[in-house]
CSV table of C-alpha atoms in Angstrom, one decimal:
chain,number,residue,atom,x,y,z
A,1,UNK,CA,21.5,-30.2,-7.2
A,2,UNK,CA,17.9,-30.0,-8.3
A,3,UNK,CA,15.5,-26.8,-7.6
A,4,UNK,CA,11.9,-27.2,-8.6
A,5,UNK,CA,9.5,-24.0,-9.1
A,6,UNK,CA,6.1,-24.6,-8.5
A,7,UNK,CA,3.4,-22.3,-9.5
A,8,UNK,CA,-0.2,-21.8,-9.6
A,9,UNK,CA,-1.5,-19.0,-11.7
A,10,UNK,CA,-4.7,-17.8,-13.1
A,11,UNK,CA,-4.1,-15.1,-15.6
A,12,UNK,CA,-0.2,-15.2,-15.7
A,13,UNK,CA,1.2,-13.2,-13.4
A,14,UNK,CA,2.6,-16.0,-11.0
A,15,UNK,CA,4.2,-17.9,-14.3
A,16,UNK,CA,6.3,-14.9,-15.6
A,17,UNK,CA,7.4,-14.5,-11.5
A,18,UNK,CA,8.3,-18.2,-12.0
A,19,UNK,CA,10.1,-17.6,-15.1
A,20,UNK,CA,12.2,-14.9,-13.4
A,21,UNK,CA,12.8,-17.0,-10.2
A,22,UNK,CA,14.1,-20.0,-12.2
A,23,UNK,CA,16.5,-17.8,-14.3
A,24,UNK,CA,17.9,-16.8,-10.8
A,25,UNK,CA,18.2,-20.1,-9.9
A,26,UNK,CA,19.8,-21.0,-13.1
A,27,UNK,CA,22.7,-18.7,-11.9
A,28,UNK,CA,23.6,-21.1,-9.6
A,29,UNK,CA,26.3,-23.5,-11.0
A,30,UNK,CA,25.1,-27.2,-11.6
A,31,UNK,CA,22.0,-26.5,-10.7
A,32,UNK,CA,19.0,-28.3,-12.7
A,33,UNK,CA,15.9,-26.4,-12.3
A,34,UNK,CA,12.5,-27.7,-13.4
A,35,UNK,CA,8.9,-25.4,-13.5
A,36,UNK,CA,6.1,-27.1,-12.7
A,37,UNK,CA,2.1,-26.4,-11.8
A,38,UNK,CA,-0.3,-27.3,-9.4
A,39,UNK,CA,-3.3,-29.0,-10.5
A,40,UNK,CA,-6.4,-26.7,-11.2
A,41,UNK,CA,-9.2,-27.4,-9.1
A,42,UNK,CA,-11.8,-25.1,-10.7
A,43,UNK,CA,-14.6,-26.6,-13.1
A,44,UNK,CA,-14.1,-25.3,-16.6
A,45,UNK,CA,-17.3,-23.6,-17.1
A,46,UNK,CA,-15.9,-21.3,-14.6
A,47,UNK,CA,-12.3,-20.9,-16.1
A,48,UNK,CA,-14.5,-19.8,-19.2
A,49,UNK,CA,-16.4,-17.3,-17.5
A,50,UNK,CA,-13.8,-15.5,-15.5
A,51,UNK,CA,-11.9,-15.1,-19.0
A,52,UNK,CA,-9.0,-17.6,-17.7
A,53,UNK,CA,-8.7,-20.3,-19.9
A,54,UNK,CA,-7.3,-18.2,-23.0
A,55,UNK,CA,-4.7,-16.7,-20.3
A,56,UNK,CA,-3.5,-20.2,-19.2
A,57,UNK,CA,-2.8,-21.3,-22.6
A,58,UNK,CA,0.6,-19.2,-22.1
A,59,UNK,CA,1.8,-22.1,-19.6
A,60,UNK,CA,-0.3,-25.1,-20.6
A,61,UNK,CA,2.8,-26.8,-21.9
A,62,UNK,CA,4.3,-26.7,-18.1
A,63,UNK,CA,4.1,-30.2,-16.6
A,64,UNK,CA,1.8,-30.8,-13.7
A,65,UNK,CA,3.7,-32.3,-10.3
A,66,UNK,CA,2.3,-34.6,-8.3
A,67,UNK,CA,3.1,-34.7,-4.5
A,68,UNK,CA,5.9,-37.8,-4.3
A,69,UNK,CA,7.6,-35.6,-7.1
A,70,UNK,CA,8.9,-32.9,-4.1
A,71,UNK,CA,11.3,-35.3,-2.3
A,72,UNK,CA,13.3,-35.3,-6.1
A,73,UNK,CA,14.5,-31.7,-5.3
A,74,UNK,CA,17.0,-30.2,-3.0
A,75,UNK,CA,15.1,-26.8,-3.2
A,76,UNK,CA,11.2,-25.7,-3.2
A,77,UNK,CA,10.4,-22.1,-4.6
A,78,UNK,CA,6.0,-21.8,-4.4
A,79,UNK,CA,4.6,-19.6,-6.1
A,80,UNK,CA,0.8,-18.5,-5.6
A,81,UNK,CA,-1.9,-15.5,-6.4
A,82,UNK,CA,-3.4,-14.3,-3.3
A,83,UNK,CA,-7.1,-15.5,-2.5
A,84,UNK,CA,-8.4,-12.9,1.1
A,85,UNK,CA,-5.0,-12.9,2.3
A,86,UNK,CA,-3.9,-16.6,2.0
A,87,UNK,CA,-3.1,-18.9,-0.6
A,88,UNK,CA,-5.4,-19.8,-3.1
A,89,UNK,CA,-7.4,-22.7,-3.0
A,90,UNK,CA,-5.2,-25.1,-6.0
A,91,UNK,CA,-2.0,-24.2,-4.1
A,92,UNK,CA,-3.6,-25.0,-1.0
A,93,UNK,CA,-5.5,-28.1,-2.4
A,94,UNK,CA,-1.9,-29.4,-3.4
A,95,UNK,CA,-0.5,-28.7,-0.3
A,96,UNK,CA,-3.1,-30.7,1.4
A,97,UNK,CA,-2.3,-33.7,-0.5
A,98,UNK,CA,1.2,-33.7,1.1
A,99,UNK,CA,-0.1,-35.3,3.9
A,100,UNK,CA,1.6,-38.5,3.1
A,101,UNK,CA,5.2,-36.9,2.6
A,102,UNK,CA,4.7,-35.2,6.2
A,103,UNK,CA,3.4,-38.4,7.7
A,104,UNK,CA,7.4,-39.8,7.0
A,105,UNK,CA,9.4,-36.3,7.0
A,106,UNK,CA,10.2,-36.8,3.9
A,107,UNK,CA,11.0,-33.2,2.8
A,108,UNK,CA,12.5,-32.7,6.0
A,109,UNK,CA,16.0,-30.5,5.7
A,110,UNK,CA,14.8,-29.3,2.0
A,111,UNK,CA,14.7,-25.7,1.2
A,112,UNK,CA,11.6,-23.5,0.6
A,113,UNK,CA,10.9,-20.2,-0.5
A,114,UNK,CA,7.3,-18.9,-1.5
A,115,UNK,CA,6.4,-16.1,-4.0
A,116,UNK,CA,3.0,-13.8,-4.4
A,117,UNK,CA,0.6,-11.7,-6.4
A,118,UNK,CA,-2.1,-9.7,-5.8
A,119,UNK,CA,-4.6,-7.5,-7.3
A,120,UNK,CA,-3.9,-4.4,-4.9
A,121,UNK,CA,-0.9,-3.3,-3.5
A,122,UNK,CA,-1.7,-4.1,0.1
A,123,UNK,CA,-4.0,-6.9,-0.6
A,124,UNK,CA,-2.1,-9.5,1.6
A,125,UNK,CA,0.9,-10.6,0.5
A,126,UNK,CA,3.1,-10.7,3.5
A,127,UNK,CA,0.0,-12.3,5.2
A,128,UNK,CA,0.1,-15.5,2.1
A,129,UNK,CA,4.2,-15.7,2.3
A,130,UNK,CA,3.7,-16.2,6.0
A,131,UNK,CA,1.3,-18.2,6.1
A,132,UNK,CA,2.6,-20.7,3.3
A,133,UNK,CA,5.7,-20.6,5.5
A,134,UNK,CA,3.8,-22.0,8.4
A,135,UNK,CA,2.9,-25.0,5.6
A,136,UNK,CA,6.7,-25.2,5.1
A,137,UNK,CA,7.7,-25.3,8.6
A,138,UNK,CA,5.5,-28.0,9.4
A,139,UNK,CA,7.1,-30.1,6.8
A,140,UNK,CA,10.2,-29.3,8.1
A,141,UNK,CA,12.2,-27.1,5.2
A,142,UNK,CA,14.2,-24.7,5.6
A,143,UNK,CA,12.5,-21.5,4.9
A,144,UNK,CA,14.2,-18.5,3.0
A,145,UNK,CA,13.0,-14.9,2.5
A,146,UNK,CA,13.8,-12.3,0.0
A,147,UNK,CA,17.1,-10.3,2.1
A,148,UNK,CA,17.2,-6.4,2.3
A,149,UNK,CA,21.0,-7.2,0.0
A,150,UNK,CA,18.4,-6.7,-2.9
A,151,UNK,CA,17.7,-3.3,-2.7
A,152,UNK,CA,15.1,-3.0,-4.8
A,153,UNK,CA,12.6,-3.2,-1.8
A,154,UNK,CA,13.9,-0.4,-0.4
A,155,UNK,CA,12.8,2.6,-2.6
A,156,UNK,CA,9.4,4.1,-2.9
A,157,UNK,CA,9.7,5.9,-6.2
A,158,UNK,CA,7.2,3.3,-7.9
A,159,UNK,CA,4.3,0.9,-6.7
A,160,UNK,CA,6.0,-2.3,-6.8
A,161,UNK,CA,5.9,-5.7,-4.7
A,162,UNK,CA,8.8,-7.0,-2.8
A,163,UNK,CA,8.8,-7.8,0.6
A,164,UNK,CA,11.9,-9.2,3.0
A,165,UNK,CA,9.4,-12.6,3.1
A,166,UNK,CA,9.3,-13.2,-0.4
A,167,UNK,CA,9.3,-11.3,-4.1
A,168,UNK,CA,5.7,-10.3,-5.1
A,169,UNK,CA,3.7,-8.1,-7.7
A,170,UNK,CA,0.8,-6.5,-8.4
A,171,UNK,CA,-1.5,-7.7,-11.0
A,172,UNK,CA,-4.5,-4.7,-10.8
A,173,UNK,CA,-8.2,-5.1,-10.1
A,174,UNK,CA,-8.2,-6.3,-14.0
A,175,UNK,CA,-4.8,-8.5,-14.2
A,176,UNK,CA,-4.1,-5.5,-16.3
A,177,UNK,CA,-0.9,-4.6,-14.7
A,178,UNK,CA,1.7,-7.0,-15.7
A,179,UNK,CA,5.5,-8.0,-13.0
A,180,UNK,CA,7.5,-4.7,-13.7
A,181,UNK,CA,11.2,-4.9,-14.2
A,182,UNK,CA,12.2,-4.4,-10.6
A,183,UNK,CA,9.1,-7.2,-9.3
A,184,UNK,CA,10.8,-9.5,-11.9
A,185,UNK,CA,14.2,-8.8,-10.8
A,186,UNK,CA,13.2,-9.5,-6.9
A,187,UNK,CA,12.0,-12.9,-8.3
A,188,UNK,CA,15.3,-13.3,-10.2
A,189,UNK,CA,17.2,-12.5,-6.9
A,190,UNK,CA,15.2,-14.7,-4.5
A,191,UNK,CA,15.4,-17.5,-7.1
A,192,UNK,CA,19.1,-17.0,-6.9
A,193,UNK,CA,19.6,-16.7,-3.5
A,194,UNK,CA,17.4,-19.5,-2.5
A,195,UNK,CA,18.9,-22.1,-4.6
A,196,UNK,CA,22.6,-20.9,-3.3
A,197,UNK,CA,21.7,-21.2,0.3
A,198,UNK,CA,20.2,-25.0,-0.9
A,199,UNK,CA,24.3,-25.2,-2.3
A,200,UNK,CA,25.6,-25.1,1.1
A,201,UNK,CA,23.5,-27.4,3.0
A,202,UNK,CA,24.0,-30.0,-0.2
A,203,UNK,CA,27.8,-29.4,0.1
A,204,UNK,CA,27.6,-30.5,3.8
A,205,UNK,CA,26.2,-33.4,3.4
């Protein structure tokens, strides 16, 4: 079984989610799981300005997918920073060049799973998970959440992310606030979960 995590990120955040997720999926027994990115879509004068090109130096190494690359995998976990409450425009960019895959249901049966930041704690991201999940559905996966068996969304003792649509954090106005223990440990757990539930269906078939 193969389970791909693809990420876009701009100061971080989403890679050390994807990290976590793919250690959770890593749980799973023969499972190979690969990280990949999304291609950037903004100019480099403006990476430069916004102070994001020394922060994406921590995953430059991580390969860049291209769209036929999806129907290699068994499972799809997106990750994606939030951009007004929906997905931000490389993720969406990529997902837009799927057209071709959908055209022949060629992801049809896979399964998906989408994770999130954001800079405030209610700056959209049940609103990005569900609408990425519209993207998913269209494309026919099979979509999973982030279950209320991990507990850590039910407590209120902290600000943290985690919803039952997908694991999420919050980065601060400044990206200063880096995933907490408990955000990395929802990835870890959705990473894990996602790639079992992909076990079965492979099993069946």
């Amino acid at each position: 079984m193969k389970t791909l995590v693809l990420f876009y990120s701009t100061y971080g955040h989403i890679y050390k989610m994807a990290e976590a997720v793919a250690e959770g999926a890593r749980e799973v027994a023969d499972n190979e799981v690969v990280i990949k990115r999304v291609p950037e879509t903004l100019p480099q004068e403006v990476l430069d300005k916004t102070g994001a090109t020394g922060a994406q130096q921590a995953f430059a190494h991580i390969p860049v997918v291209t769209p036929n690359e999806l129907t290699e995998y068994d499972a799809i976990i997106f990750g994606t920073p939030t951009r007004y409450g929906n997905l931000c425009g490389q993720m969406q960019a990529f997902m837009d060049s799927t057209g071709g895959l959908w055209a022949t249901g060629a992801l049809v049966g896979k399964v998906g799973s989408v994770f999130v930041s954001t800079a405030t704690q209610h700056g959209g991201q049940e609103t990005t998970i569900r609408s990425f999940h519209t993207e998913l559905f269209h494309h026919g996966f099979v979509v999973v959440g982030l279950p209320y068996a991990w507990q850590g969304q039910m407590g209120h003792e902290e600000v943290t992310g985690g919803t039952p649509y997908g694991a999420s954090t919050v980065a601060g106005g400044q990206g200063e606030r880096q995933p907490s223990p408990n955000e990395l440990e929802g990835a870890r757990f959705q990473g894990r979960h996602t790639a079992e539930i992909a076990r079965k269906l492979v099993a069946k078939e």
